[in-house]
Amino acid sequence: MPTEVKVPTLGESVTEATIGELLKKVGDTVKIDEPIASLETDKVAVEAPSPVAGTITEFRVAVGDTVEVGAIIAVVGESGAAATAAASEAPAAAPAPAPAPAQAKAESIDAAQTLSPAVRRAVLEHGVDPSTIKGTGKDGRLTKEDVIAAAEAKKTDVATPASAPAPAAAPLATGERREERVKMTRMRQTIAKRLKSAQDTAALLTTFNDVDMSAVMEARDKYKDLFAKKHDVRLGFMGFFAKAACLALKDVPAVNAYIEGDEIIYHDYVDISVAVSAPNGLVVPVVRDCQAKGFAQIEKDIADFGKRAKDGTLTMEDMKGGTFTISNGGVFGSLMSTPIINPPQSAVLGLHRIEDRPVVRNGEIVIRPMMYIALSYDHRLIDGREAVTALKIIKEAIEDPTRMLIDL
């Protein structure tokens, strides 16, 4: 008996989503709880699983469609002996023309893994064999980037035979100009609205400082192997900055507060939103109760968020709340920036790349690994003195990590 696959509950206050990708096609068999479609919400991507095992007989949506919770995505029919018997009673179809070689390659591994429409298109365009490519997507699925990379590698590996005449140079394209119009994903639309709303609502201002990273880098070099062996996680910089932020937010509570109507909400805890990159944009999962956690647990939480952001398995619950944000543009090479706050939060700390620069120490010019740090804040709530003080506390804690151990 046919079973309808519906849009699942998406989270508190989330009522609709966009069809980001169809993971199966009509005629494919599915197992119980196997995902058949990827849905994009305002914050995360979620998957719609099949409630039964069977064969997909119909899709009632297409990529890009906006669907509400409970809407029908697809219909799954029976499989197994009953389906086989039904197929045997159907009239024989005329023989279909043989597929093109590239198409045959794309279809040859459908039993092993499902290719998304974008990946199938890339396979056909580049003429590569998908069964020879190792997927980097969730559960080993192929991505469009995997196909393109394999195609480029194939071009590099194929050498021109010595006896073959040199091919004539291809004529240079002159005056060719192309444009591509792509609809914004729901997540990107939400990011755009929230950032613009923050600029329109808050009185944004940014204060800067620079930090000598020598002490933290020495501590990491000295203890990174022991730390990884004991805690099974890498000792990164984010743990240091998270604990330094806890000191600053304790001493300057306005930086850890919200404005709600005509009231200020102060928090006696520190939930840090950590900006990480996901396939569809920047997301900010929350490391909760940082003031009570050690370096190891903070680093484990951040590493887990980074992995799940890449896999697209972050949940709405992971994103809820947050009293302060840390955004590390340095991993992409940023020297300096003015980050935008994440409403309803009132401040965000921006980290940047570390580079050797000449500085004066004890009257002498020396080379030190320096980082610019920036604190953007809502001037409606946080005065300049408070913002500068908070950033100075973070700077001092990073330059002398002992302060984080004795709560200075």
mmCIF file of C-alpha atoms in Angstrom:
data_model
loop_
_atom_site.group_PDB
_atom_site.id
_atom_site.type_symbol
_atom_site.label_atom_id
_atom_site.label_comp_id
_atom_site.label_asym_id
_atom_site.label_seq_id
_atom_site.Cartn_x
_atom_site.Cartn_y
_atom_site.Cartn_z
ATOM 1 C CA MET A 1 0.000 0.000 0.000
ATOM 2 C CA PRO A 2 1.453 3.402 -0.960
ATOM 3 C CA THR A 3 2.900 5.489 1.888
ATOM 4 C CA GLU A 4 3.316 9.247 1.807
ATOM 5 C CA VAL A 5 6.609 10.816 2.865
ATOM 6 C CA LYS A 6 5.901 14.141 4.528
ATOM 7 C CA VAL A 7 7.934 17.147 5.657
ATOM 8 C CA PRO A 8 8.949 16.347 9.267
ATOM 9 C CA THR A 9 8.704 18.699 12.227
ATOM 10 C CA LEU A 10 11.503 21.212 11.707
ATOM 11 C CA GLY A 11 11.880 22.755 15.136
ATOM 12 C CA GLU A 12 10.333 25.352 17.367
ATOM 13 C CA SER A 13 8.707 28.227 15.416
ATOM 14 C CA VAL A 14 9.917 26.807 12.061
ATOM 15 C CA THR A 15 6.955 26.056 9.811
ATOM 16 C CA GLU A 16 8.394 25.779 6.308
ATOM 17 C CA ALA A 17 11.512 24.810 4.398
ATOM 18 C CA THR A 18 12.907 24.729 0.871
ATOM 19 C CA ILE A 19 13.646 21.527 -1.056
ATOM 20 C CA GLY A 20 17.433 21.716 -1.334
ATOM 21 C CA GLU A 21 18.121 18.366 -2.976
ATOM 22 C CA LEU A 22 16.315 15.180 -3.966
ATOM 23 C CA LEU A 23 18.512 12.301 -2.806
ATOM 24 C CA LYS A 24 16.560 9.663 -4.728
ATOM 25 C CA LYS A 25 14.644 9.440 -7.985
ATOM 26 C CA VAL A 26 11.416 7.747 -9.058
ATOM 27 C CA GLY A 27 11.958 3.998 -9.250
ATOM 28 C CA ASP A 28 14.683 3.886 -6.594
ATOM 29 C CA THR A 29 14.286 1.498 -3.676
ATOM 30 C CA VAL A 30 14.610 2.889 -0.161
ATOM 31 C CA LYS A 31 15.061 1.433 3.293
ATOM 32 C CA ILE A 32 13.220 2.463 6.431
ATOM 33 C CA ASP A 33 14.533 5.834 7.667
ATOM 34 C CA GLU A 34 16.700 6.299 4.568
ATOM 35 C CA PRO A 35 16.802 9.998 3.558
ATOM 36 C CA ILE A 36 15.106 10.810 0.269
ATOM 37 C CA ALA A 37 15.312 14.625 0.306
ATOM 38 C CA SER A 38 17.323 17.407 1.910
ATOM 39 C CA LEU A 39 15.371 20.368 3.299
ATOM 40 C CA GLU A 40 16.835 23.814 3.924
ATOM 41 C CA THR A 41 15.416 25.789 6.814
ATOM 42 C CA ASP A 42 16.336 29.229 8.102
ATOM 43 C CA LYS A 43 19.216 27.807 10.129
ATOM 44 C CA VAL A 44 20.119 24.246 9.187
ATOM 45 C CA ALA A 45 19.637 21.582 6.552
ATOM 46 C CA VAL A 46 17.568 18.573 7.617
ATOM 47 C CA GLU A 47 16.761 15.320 5.854
ATOM 48 C CA ALA A 48 13.354 13.809 5.181
ATOM 49 C CA PRO A 49 13.493 10.037 5.741
ATOM 50 C CA SER A 50 11.210 7.381 4.326
ATOM 51 C CA PRO A 51 8.978 5.854 7.038
ATOM 52 C CA VAL A 52 8.850 2.533 5.175
ATOM 53 C CA ALA A 53 10.928 0.350 2.888
ATOM 54 C CA GLY A 54 9.794 0.265 -0.694
ATOM 55 C CA THR A 55 10.105 1.880 -4.102
ATOM 56 C CA ILE A 56 9.614 5.573 -4.809
ATOM 57 C CA THR A 57 6.692 5.846 -7.204
ATOM 58 C CA GLU A 58 6.208 9.621 -7.249
ATOM 59 C CA PHE A 59 7.782 12.909 -6.181
ATOM 60 C CA ARG A 60 5.332 15.742 -5.569
ATOM 61 C CA VAL A 61 7.976 18.439 -5.123
ATOM 62 C CA ALA A 62 10.956 19.766 -7.026
ATOM 63 C CA VAL A 63 14.248 21.325 -5.967
ATOM 64 C CA GLY A 64 13.632 24.919 -4.907
ATOM 65 C CA ASP A 65 10.006 24.424 -3.855
ATOM 66 C CA THR A 66 8.896 25.911 -0.530
ATOM 67 C CA VAL A 67 7.032 23.338 1.576
ATOM 68 C CA GLU A 68 5.299 23.470 4.930
ATOM 69 C CA VAL A 69 5.520 20.972 7.774
ATOM 70 C CA GLY A 70 3.301 18.004 6.905
ATOM 71 C CA ALA A 71 3.368 18.585 3.133
ATOM 72 C CA ILE A 72 3.772 15.459 0.976
ATOM 73 C CA ILE A 73 7.225 15.105 -0.561
ATOM 74 C CA ALA A 74 6.952 11.707 -2.217
ATOM 75 C CA VAL A 75 5.023 8.456 -2.338
ATOM 76 C CA VAL A 76 6.686 5.124 -1.565
ATOM 77 C CA GLY A 77 5.074 1.955 -2.905
ATOM 78 C CA GLU A 78 5.516 -1.641 -1.849
ATOM 79 C CA SER A 79 8.632 -3.562 -2.718
ATOM 80 C CA GLY A 80 9.670 -7.196 -2.786
ATOM 81 C CA ALA A 81 7.574 -10.044 -4.130
ATOM 82 C CA ALA A 82 4.380 -8.046 -4.489
ATOM 83 C CA ALA A 83 6.071 -5.363 -6.491
ATOM 84 C CA THR A 84 7.812 -7.981 -8.634
ATOM 85 C CA ALA A 85 4.509 -9.684 -9.369
ATOM 86 C CA ALA A 86 2.912 -6.402 -10.305
ATOM 87 C CA ALA A 87 5.771 -5.646 -12.626
ATOM 88 C CA SER A 88 5.475 -9.050 -14.327
ATOM 89 C CA GLU A 89 1.810 -8.422 -15.134
ATOM 90 C CA ALA A 90 2.525 -5.079 -16.780
ATOM 91 C CA PRO A 91 2.762 -5.031 -20.611
ATOM 92 C CA ALA A 92 6.255 -5.293 -21.980
ATOM 93 C CA ALA A 93 7.735 -1.939 -22.864
ATOM 94 C CA ALA A 94 9.513 -1.182 -26.092
ATOM 95 C CA PRO A 95 13.290 -1.545 -25.811
ATOM 96 C CA ALA A 96 14.885 1.735 -24.774
ATOM 97 C CA PRO A 97 17.888 3.121 -26.596
ATOM 98 C CA ALA A 98 21.211 2.399 -24.957
ATOM 99 C CA PRO A 99 22.380 5.236 -22.739
ATOM 100 C CA ALA A 100 25.407 7.291 -23.652
ATOM 101 C CA PRO A 101 28.675 6.072 -22.068
ATOM 102 C CA ALA A 102 28.839 8.923 -19.528
ATOM 103 C CA GLN A 103 25.192 8.395 -18.602
ATOM 104 C CA ALA A 104 25.780 4.664 -18.225
ATOM 105 C CA LYS A 105 28.634 5.417 -15.847
ATOM 106 C CA ALA A 106 26.412 7.695 -13.825
ATOM 107 C CA GLU A 107 23.721 5.051 -13.613
ATOM 108 C CA SER A 108 26.074 2.140 -12.937
ATOM 109 C CA ILE A 109 26.556 2.998 -9.270
ATOM 110 C CA ASP A 110 22.995 3.987 -8.423
ATOM 111 C CA ALA A 111 22.613 0.716 -6.570
ATOM 112 C CA ALA A 112 25.585 1.620 -4.374
ATOM 113 C CA GLN A 113 24.927 5.311 -3.819
ATOM 114 C CA THR A 114 22.505 7.979 -4.970
ATOM 115 C CA LEU A 115 23.700 10.868 -7.085
ATOM 116 C CA SER A 116 22.054 14.224 -6.594
ATOM 117 C CA PRO A 117 20.853 16.058 -9.720
ATOM 118 C CA ALA A 118 23.821 18.458 -9.528
ATOM 119 C CA VAL A 119 26.303 15.587 -9.248
ATOM 120 C CA ARG A 120 24.691 13.619 -12.094
ATOM 121 C CA ARG A 121 24.867 16.713 -14.279
ATOM 122 C CA ALA A 122 28.547 17.184 -13.436
ATOM 123 C CA VAL A 123 29.283 13.511 -14.193
ATOM 124 C CA LEU A 124 27.653 13.800 -17.609
ATOM 125 C CA GLU A 125 29.350 17.100 -18.401
ATOM 126 C CA HIS A 126 32.851 15.935 -17.483
ATOM 127 C CA GLY A 127 32.536 12.329 -18.653
ATOM 128 C CA VAL A 128 34.070 10.775 -15.540
ATOM 129 C CA ASP A 129 33.315 7.428 -13.941
ATOM 130 C CA PRO A 130 31.696 8.128 -10.560
ATOM 131 C CA SER A 131 32.512 4.652 -9.272
ATOM 132 C CA THR A 132 36.211 5.585 -9.258
ATOM 133 C CA ILE A 133 35.742 8.735 -7.164
ATOM 134 C CA LYS A 134 35.859 8.803 -3.373
ATOM 135 C CA GLY A 135 33.008 10.956 -2.047
ATOM 136 C CA THR A 136 33.639 13.560 0.661
ATOM 137 C CA GLY A 137 29.977 14.303 1.405
ATOM 138 C CA LYS A 138 27.829 12.858 4.151
ATOM 139 C CA ASP A 139 28.013 9.036 4.342
ATOM 140 C CA GLY A 140 30.590 9.088 1.538
ATOM 141 C CA ARG A 141 28.235 10.652 -1.003
ATOM 142 C CA LEU A 142 29.746 12.281 -4.057
ATOM 143 C CA THR A 143 29.597 16.058 -4.275
ATOM 144 C CA LYS A 144 29.825 18.257 -7.335
ATOM 145 C CA GLU A 145 33.272 19.380 -6.144
ATOM 146 C CA ASP A 146 34.450 15.738 -6.004
ATOM 147 C CA VAL A 147 33.472 15.252 -9.645
ATOM 148 C CA ILE A 148 35.133 18.473 -10.809
ATOM 149 C CA ALA A 149 38.329 17.637 -8.897
ATOM 150 C CA ALA A 150 38.417 14.155 -10.452
ATOM 151 C CA ALA A 151 37.927 15.643 -13.911
ATOM 152 C CA GLU A 152 40.818 18.072 -13.385
ATOM 153 C CA ALA A 153 43.044 15.261 -12.107
ATOM 154 C CA LYS A 154 42.159 13.190 -15.152
ATOM 155 C CA LYS A 155 43.240 16.013 -17.447
ATOM 156 C CA THR A 156 46.561 16.283 -15.606
ATOM 157 C CA ASP A 157 47.258 12.543 -15.636
ATOM 158 C CA VAL A 158 46.588 12.004 -19.338
ATOM 159 C CA ALA A 159 49.808 12.721 -21.240
ATOM 160 C CA THR A 160 49.928 13.343 -24.984
ATOM 161 C CA PRO A 161 51.658 10.404 -26.845
ATOM 162 C CA ALA A 162 55.081 11.339 -28.233
ATOM 163 C CA SER A 163 54.172 10.187 -31.740
ATOM 164 C CA ALA A 164 50.959 12.099 -31.889
ATOM 165 C CA PRO A 165 51.056 15.457 -33.650
ATOM 166 C CA ALA A 166 50.695 18.468 -31.420
ATOM 167 C CA PRO A 167 47.069 19.626 -31.386
ATOM 168 C CA ALA A 168 46.309 22.932 -32.991
ATOM 169 C CA ALA A 169 45.937 25.770 -30.547
ATOM 170 C CA ALA A 170 42.312 26.443 -29.716
ATOM 171 C CA PRO A 171 41.145 29.861 -30.859
ATOM 172 C CA LEU A 172 40.966 32.325 -28.019
ATOM 173 C CA ALA A 173 37.446 33.300 -27.023
ATOM 174 C CA THR A 174 36.967 36.973 -27.651
ATOM 175 C CA GLY A 175 34.345 39.064 -25.988
ATOM 176 C CA GLU A 176 32.635 36.090 -24.314
ATOM 177 C CA ARG A 177 30.720 37.211 -21.224
ATOM 178 C CA ARG A 178 28.504 34.943 -19.160
ATOM 179 C CA GLU A 179 26.054 35.396 -16.367
ATOM 180 C CA GLU A 180 24.372 32.858 -14.135
ATOM 181 C CA ARG A 181 21.258 33.521 -12.099
ATOM 182 C CA VAL A 182 20.927 31.301 -9.010
ATOM 183 C CA LYS A 183 18.194 31.560 -6.405
ATOM 184 C CA MET A 184 19.429 32.288 -2.902
ATOM 185 C CA THR A 185 19.057 29.398 -0.496
ATOM 186 C CA ARG A 186 16.698 29.856 2.417
ATOM 187 C CA MET A 187 19.657 29.892 4.807
ATOM 188 C CA ARG A 188 21.441 32.603 2.790
ATOM 189 C CA GLN A 189 18.259 34.683 2.679
ATOM 190 C CA THR A 190 17.918 34.397 6.458
ATOM 191 C CA ILE A 191 21.576 35.297 7.018
ATOM 192 C CA ALA A 192 21.115 38.381 4.833
ATOM 193 C CA LYS A 193 17.968 39.486 6.676
ATOM 194 C CA ARG A 194 19.451 38.975 10.144
ATOM 195 C CA LEU A 195 22.685 40.817 9.383
ATOM 196 C CA LYS A 196 20.849 43.727 7.800
ATOM 197 C CA SER A 197 18.415 43.815 10.717
ATOM 198 C CA ALA A 198 21.360 43.991 13.128
ATOM 199 C CA GLN A 199 22.762 46.983 11.271
ATOM 200 C CA ASP A 200 19.379 48.714 11.140
ATOM 201 C CA THR A 201 18.541 48.116 14.816
ATOM 202 C CA ALA A 202 21.779 48.192 16.806
ATOM 203 C CA ALA A 203 24.140 51.147 17.217
ATOM 204 C CA LEU A 204 27.155 49.185 15.977
ATOM 205 C CA LEU A 205 30.684 50.197 16.832
ATOM 206 C CA THR A 206 33.971 48.264 16.739
ATOM 207 C CA THR A 207 37.034 48.600 18.937
ATOM 208 C CA PHE A 208 40.385 47.004 18.053
ATOM 209 C CA ASN A 209 43.488 45.756 19.812
ATOM 210 C CA ASP A 210 46.407 43.507 18.980
ATOM 211 C CA VAL A 211 47.589 40.446 20.854
ATOM 212 C CA ASP A 212 51.011 38.904 21.207
ATOM 213 C CA MET A 213 50.330 35.201 20.690
ATOM 214 C CA SER A 214 53.768 34.039 21.877
ATOM 215 C CA ALA A 215 52.639 32.623 25.246
ATOM 216 C CA VAL A 216 49.661 30.714 23.834
ATOM 217 C CA MET A 217 51.722 29.325 20.959
ATOM 218 C CA GLU A 218 54.453 28.216 23.360
ATOM 219 C CA ALA A 219 51.861 26.526 25.586
ATOM 220 C CA ARG A 220 50.343 24.736 22.617
ATOM 221 C CA ASP A 221 53.718 23.555 21.327
ATOM 222 C CA LYS A 222 54.684 22.312 24.790
ATOM 223 C CA TYR A 223 51.481 20.483 25.683
ATOM 224 C CA LYS A 224 49.709 19.678 22.400
ATOM 225 C CA ASP A 225 50.856 16.038 22.276
ATOM 226 C CA LEU A 226 50.015 15.331 25.925
ATOM 227 C CA PHE A 227 46.700 17.169 25.552
ATOM 228 C CA ALA A 228 45.722 15.179 22.444
ATOM 229 C CA LYS A 229 46.762 11.889 24.072
ATOM 230 C CA LYS A 230 44.785 12.534 27.249
ATOM 231 C CA HIS A 231 41.677 14.194 25.818
ATOM 232 C CA ASP A 232 41.596 12.806 22.264
ATOM 233 C CA VAL A 233 41.173 16.283 20.768
ATOM 234 C CA ARG A 234 43.542 18.871 19.339
ATOM 235 C CA LEU A 235 44.457 21.865 21.489
ATOM 236 C CA GLY A 236 43.438 24.871 19.408
ATOM 237 C CA PHE A 237 43.292 28.615 19.890
ATOM 238 C CA MET A 238 39.510 28.794 20.327
ATOM 239 C CA GLY A 239 39.648 27.226 23.775
ATOM 240 C CA PHE A 240 42.018 29.953 24.964
ATOM 241 C CA PHE A 241 39.866 32.742 23.547
ATOM 242 C CA ALA A 242 36.660 31.213 24.913
ATOM 243 C CA LYS A 243 38.080 31.078 28.445
ATOM 244 C CA ALA A 244 39.559 34.571 28.074
ATOM 245 C CA ALA A 245 36.125 35.828 26.967
ATOM 246 C CA CYS A 246 34.581 34.267 30.085
ATOM 247 C CA LEU A 247 36.899 36.391 32.254
ATOM 248 C CA ALA A 248 35.988 39.537 30.322
ATOM 249 C CA LEU A 249 32.237 38.891 30.374
ATOM 250 C CA LYS A 250 32.319 38.214 34.105
ATOM 251 C CA ASP A 251 33.983 41.570 34.772
ATOM 252 C CA VAL A 252 31.931 43.482 32.165
ATOM 253 C CA PRO A 253 28.461 41.841 32.279
ATOM 254 C CA ALA A 254 26.898 44.279 29.782
ATOM 255 C CA VAL A 255 28.906 42.609 27.000
ATOM 256 C CA ASN A 256 27.101 39.354 27.828
ATOM 257 C CA ALA A 257 23.615 40.904 27.998
ATOM 258 C CA TYR A 258 20.578 41.432 25.720
ATOM 259 C CA ILE A 259 18.273 44.338 25.119
ATOM 260 C CA GLU A 260 14.641 43.207 25.116
ATOM 261 C CA GLY A 261 12.128 46.017 24.740
ATOM 262 C CA ASP A 262 12.976 48.577 27.401
ATOM 263 C CA GLU A 263 14.730 46.010 29.612
ATOM 264 C CA ILE A 264 18.255 44.628 29.822
ATOM 265 C CA ILE A 265 18.649 40.879 30.384
ATOM 266 C CA TYR A 266 21.899 39.941 32.144
ATOM 267 C CA HIS A 267 23.202 36.361 32.190
ATOM 268 C CA ASP A 268 25.203 34.691 34.934
ATOM 269 C CA TYR A 269 26.386 32.077 32.440
ATOM 270 C CA VAL A 270 28.363 32.283 29.191
ATOM 271 C CA ASP A 271 26.960 30.486 26.144
ATOM 272 C CA ILE A 272 29.354 31.214 23.270
ATOM 273 C CA SER A 273 28.126 31.016 19.685
ATOM 274 C CA VAL A 274 31.027 29.845 17.538
ATOM 275 C CA ALA A 275 30.832 30.815 13.873
ATOM 276 C CA VAL A 276 31.673 27.834 11.631
ATOM 277 C CA SER A 277 31.402 27.306 7.894
ATOM 278 C CA ALA A 278 28.721 24.997 6.497
ATOM 279 C CA PRO A 279 28.129 24.098 2.833
ATOM 280 C CA ASN A 280 25.236 26.575 2.599
ATOM 281 C CA GLY A 281 26.728 29.423 4.626
ATOM 282 C CA LEU A 282 27.927 30.481 8.052
ATOM 283 C CA VAL A 283 26.215 28.900 11.068
ATOM 284 C CA VAL A 284 26.674 29.623 14.769
ATOM 285 C CA PRO A 285 26.183 26.595 17.047
ATOM 286 C CA VAL A 286 26.399 27.311 20.771
ATOM 287 C CA VAL A 287 28.964 26.013 23.265
ATOM 288 C CA ARG A 288 26.960 26.196 26.494
ATOM 289 C CA ASP A 289 28.215 27.008 29.990
ATOM 290 C CA CYS A 290 31.745 27.851 28.872
ATOM 291 C CA GLN A 291 32.395 29.408 32.273
ATOM 292 C CA ALA A 292 32.079 25.944 33.828
ATOM 293 C CA LYS A 293 33.939 23.935 31.160
ATOM 294 C CA GLY A 294 37.620 23.204 30.795
ATOM 295 C CA PHE A 295 39.733 23.621 27.679
ATOM 296 C CA ALA A 296 39.277 19.991 26.630
ATOM 297 C CA GLN A 297 35.481 20.035 26.690
ATOM 298 C CA ILE A 298 35.311 23.362 24.868
ATOM 299 C CA GLU A 299 37.671 22.074 22.164
ATOM 300 C CA LYS A 300 35.637 18.846 21.861
ATOM 301 C CA ASP A 301 32.387 20.787 21.493
ATOM 302 C CA ILE A 302 33.862 23.064 18.826
ATOM 303 C CA ALA A 303 35.414 20.158 16.897
ATOM 304 C CA ASP A 304 32.100 18.291 16.968
ATOM 305 C CA PHE A 305 30.226 21.352 15.687
ATOM 306 C CA GLY A 306 32.736 21.843 12.885
ATOM 307 C CA LYS A 307 32.389 18.233 11.739
ATOM 308 C CA ARG A 308 28.597 18.253 11.912
ATOM 309 C CA ALA A 309 28.418 21.596 10.114
ATOM 310 C CA LYS A 310 30.387 20.085 7.239
ATOM 311 C CA ASP A 311 28.178 16.978 7.242
ATOM 312 C CA GLY A 312 24.996 19.070 7.437
ATOM 313 C CA THR A 313 23.796 17.363 10.619
ATOM 314 C CA LEU A 314 23.554 20.345 12.982
ATOM 315 C CA THR A 315 20.135 20.687 14.588
ATOM 316 C CA MET A 316 17.966 23.623 15.576
ATOM 317 C CA GLU A 317 18.754 22.917 19.209
ATOM 318 C CA ASP A 318 22.472 23.375 18.477
ATOM 319 C CA MET A 319 21.775 26.947 17.288
ATOM 320 C CA LYS A 320 19.408 28.133 20.012
ATOM 321 C CA GLY A 321 20.504 30.748 22.506
ATOM 322 C CA GLY A 322 24.007 32.099 22.804
ATOM 323 C CA THR A 323 25.016 35.169 24.824
ATOM 324 C CA PHE A 324 28.230 36.086 22.988
ATOM 325 C CA THR A 325 29.833 35.161 19.647
ATOM 326 C CA ILE A 326 33.411 34.424 18.548
ATOM 327 C CA SER A 327 34.120 34.517 14.799
ATOM 328 C CA ASN A 328 37.529 33.431 13.527
ATOM 329 C CA GLY A 329 38.186 34.976 10.140
ATOM 330 C CA GLY A 330 41.883 34.240 10.551
ATOM 331 C CA VAL A 331 41.408 30.679 9.305
ATOM 332 C CA PHE A 332 40.602 32.219 5.912
ATOM 333 C CA GLY A 333 43.520 34.688 6.042
ATOM 334 C CA SER A 334 41.695 37.796 7.249
ATOM 335 C CA LEU A 335 44.001 40.467 8.702
ATOM 336 C CA MET A 336 41.288 42.699 10.180
ATOM 337 C CA SER A 337 37.509 43.018 10.066
ATOM 338 C CA THR A 338 34.483 44.570 11.762
ATOM 339 C CA PRO A 339 32.187 41.617 12.565
ATOM 340 C CA ILE A 340 28.437 42.154 12.881
ATOM 341 C CA ILE A 341 26.672 41.104 16.078
ATOM 342 C CA ASN A 342 24.373 38.088 16.148
ATOM 343 C CA PRO A 343 20.987 39.403 17.463
ATOM 344 C CA PRO A 344 19.801 39.486 20.181
ATOM 345 C CA GLN A 345 23.395 39.357 21.415
ATOM 346 C CA SER A 346 25.151 42.651 22.057
ATOM 347 C CA ALA A 347 28.753 41.839 21.140
ATOM 348 C CA VAL A 348 30.951 39.657 18.936
ATOM 349 C CA LEU A 349 34.693 38.990 19.096
ATOM 350 C CA GLY A 350 36.513 38.786 15.773
ATOM 351 C CA LEU A 351 39.784 36.837 15.533
ATOM 352 C CA HIS A 352 42.223 37.212 12.648
ATOM 353 C CA ARG A 353 45.349 35.687 11.196
ATOM 354 C CA ILE A 354 48.595 35.469 13.131
ATOM 355 C CA GLU A 355 51.619 37.009 11.480
ATOM 356 C CA ASP A 356 55.111 38.007 12.574
ATOM 357 C CA ARG A 357 55.378 41.776 13.100
ATOM 358 C CA PRO A 358 57.965 44.090 14.643
ATOM 359 C CA VAL A 359 56.961 45.321 18.109
ATOM 360 C CA VAL A 360 58.774 47.158 20.885
ATOM 361 C CA ARG A 361 59.598 45.180 24.015
ATOM 362 C CA ASN A 362 61.758 46.705 26.794
ATOM 363 C CA GLY A 363 62.933 49.444 24.453
ATOM 364 C CA GLU A 364 63.989 47.053 21.689
ATOM 365 C CA ILE A 365 62.365 46.147 18.391
ATOM 366 C CA VAL A 366 61.634 42.432 18.277
ATOM 367 C CA ILE A 367 59.586 40.115 16.072
ATOM 368 C CA ARG A 368 56.481 38.596 17.636
ATOM 369 C CA PRO A 369 53.513 36.538 16.335
ATOM 370 C CA MET A 370 50.744 39.135 16.485
ATOM 371 C CA MET A 371 46.985 38.997 15.928
ATOM 372 C CA TYR A 372 44.505 41.832 15.543
ATOM 373 C CA ILE A 373 41.324 41.272 17.541
ATOM 374 C CA ALA A 374 38.095 43.234 17.177
ATOM 375 C CA LEU A 375 35.057 43.629 19.404
ATOM 376 C CA SER A 376 31.900 44.859 17.677
ATOM 377 C CA TYR A 377 29.214 45.919 20.141
ATOM 378 C CA ASP A 378 25.796 47.525 20.463
ATOM 379 C CA HIS A 379 26.484 51.046 21.722
ATOM 380 C CA ARG A 380 22.891 51.306 22.983
ATOM 381 C CA LEU A 381 23.833 48.945 25.807
ATOM 382 C CA ILE A 382 27.630 48.878 25.977
ATOM 383 C CA ASP A 383 29.632 52.051 26.532
ATOM 384 C CA GLY A 384 32.984 52.534 24.849
ATOM 385 C CA ARG A 385 34.801 52.211 28.177
ATOM 386 C CA GLU A 386 33.182 48.841 28.818
ATOM 387 C CA ALA A 387 33.960 47.539 25.343
ATOM 388 C CA VAL A 388 37.585 48.632 25.481
ATOM 389 C CA THR A 389 37.945 47.154 28.981
ATOM 390 C CA ALA A 390 36.488 43.801 27.903
ATOM 391 C CA LEU A 391 38.811 43.577 24.887
ATOM 392 C CA LYS A 392 41.800 44.550 27.060
ATOM 393 C CA ILE A 393 40.977 41.749 29.519
ATOM 394 C CA ILE A 394 40.891 39.248 26.634
ATOM 395 C CA LYS A 395 44.230 40.566 25.345
ATOM 396 C CA GLU A 396 45.884 40.297 28.770
ATOM 397 C CA ALA A 397 44.570 36.767 29.353
ATOM 398 C CA ILE A 398 45.910 35.568 25.995
ATOM 399 C CA GLU A 399 49.290 37.212 26.523
ATOM 400 C CA ASP A 400 49.515 35.726 30.041
ATOM 401 C CA PRO A 401 47.404 32.517 30.103
ATOM 402 C CA THR A 402 48.129 32.057 33.832
ATOM 403 C CA ARG A 403 45.444 34.695 34.416
ATOM 404 C CA MET A 404 42.850 32.185 33.216
ATOM 405 C CA LEU A 405 43.956 29.697 35.880
ATOM 406 C CA ILE A 406 43.872 32.103 38.825
ATOM 407 C CA ASP A 407 40.842 34.122 37.630
ATOM 408 C CA LEU A 408 42.498 37.516 37.083
#
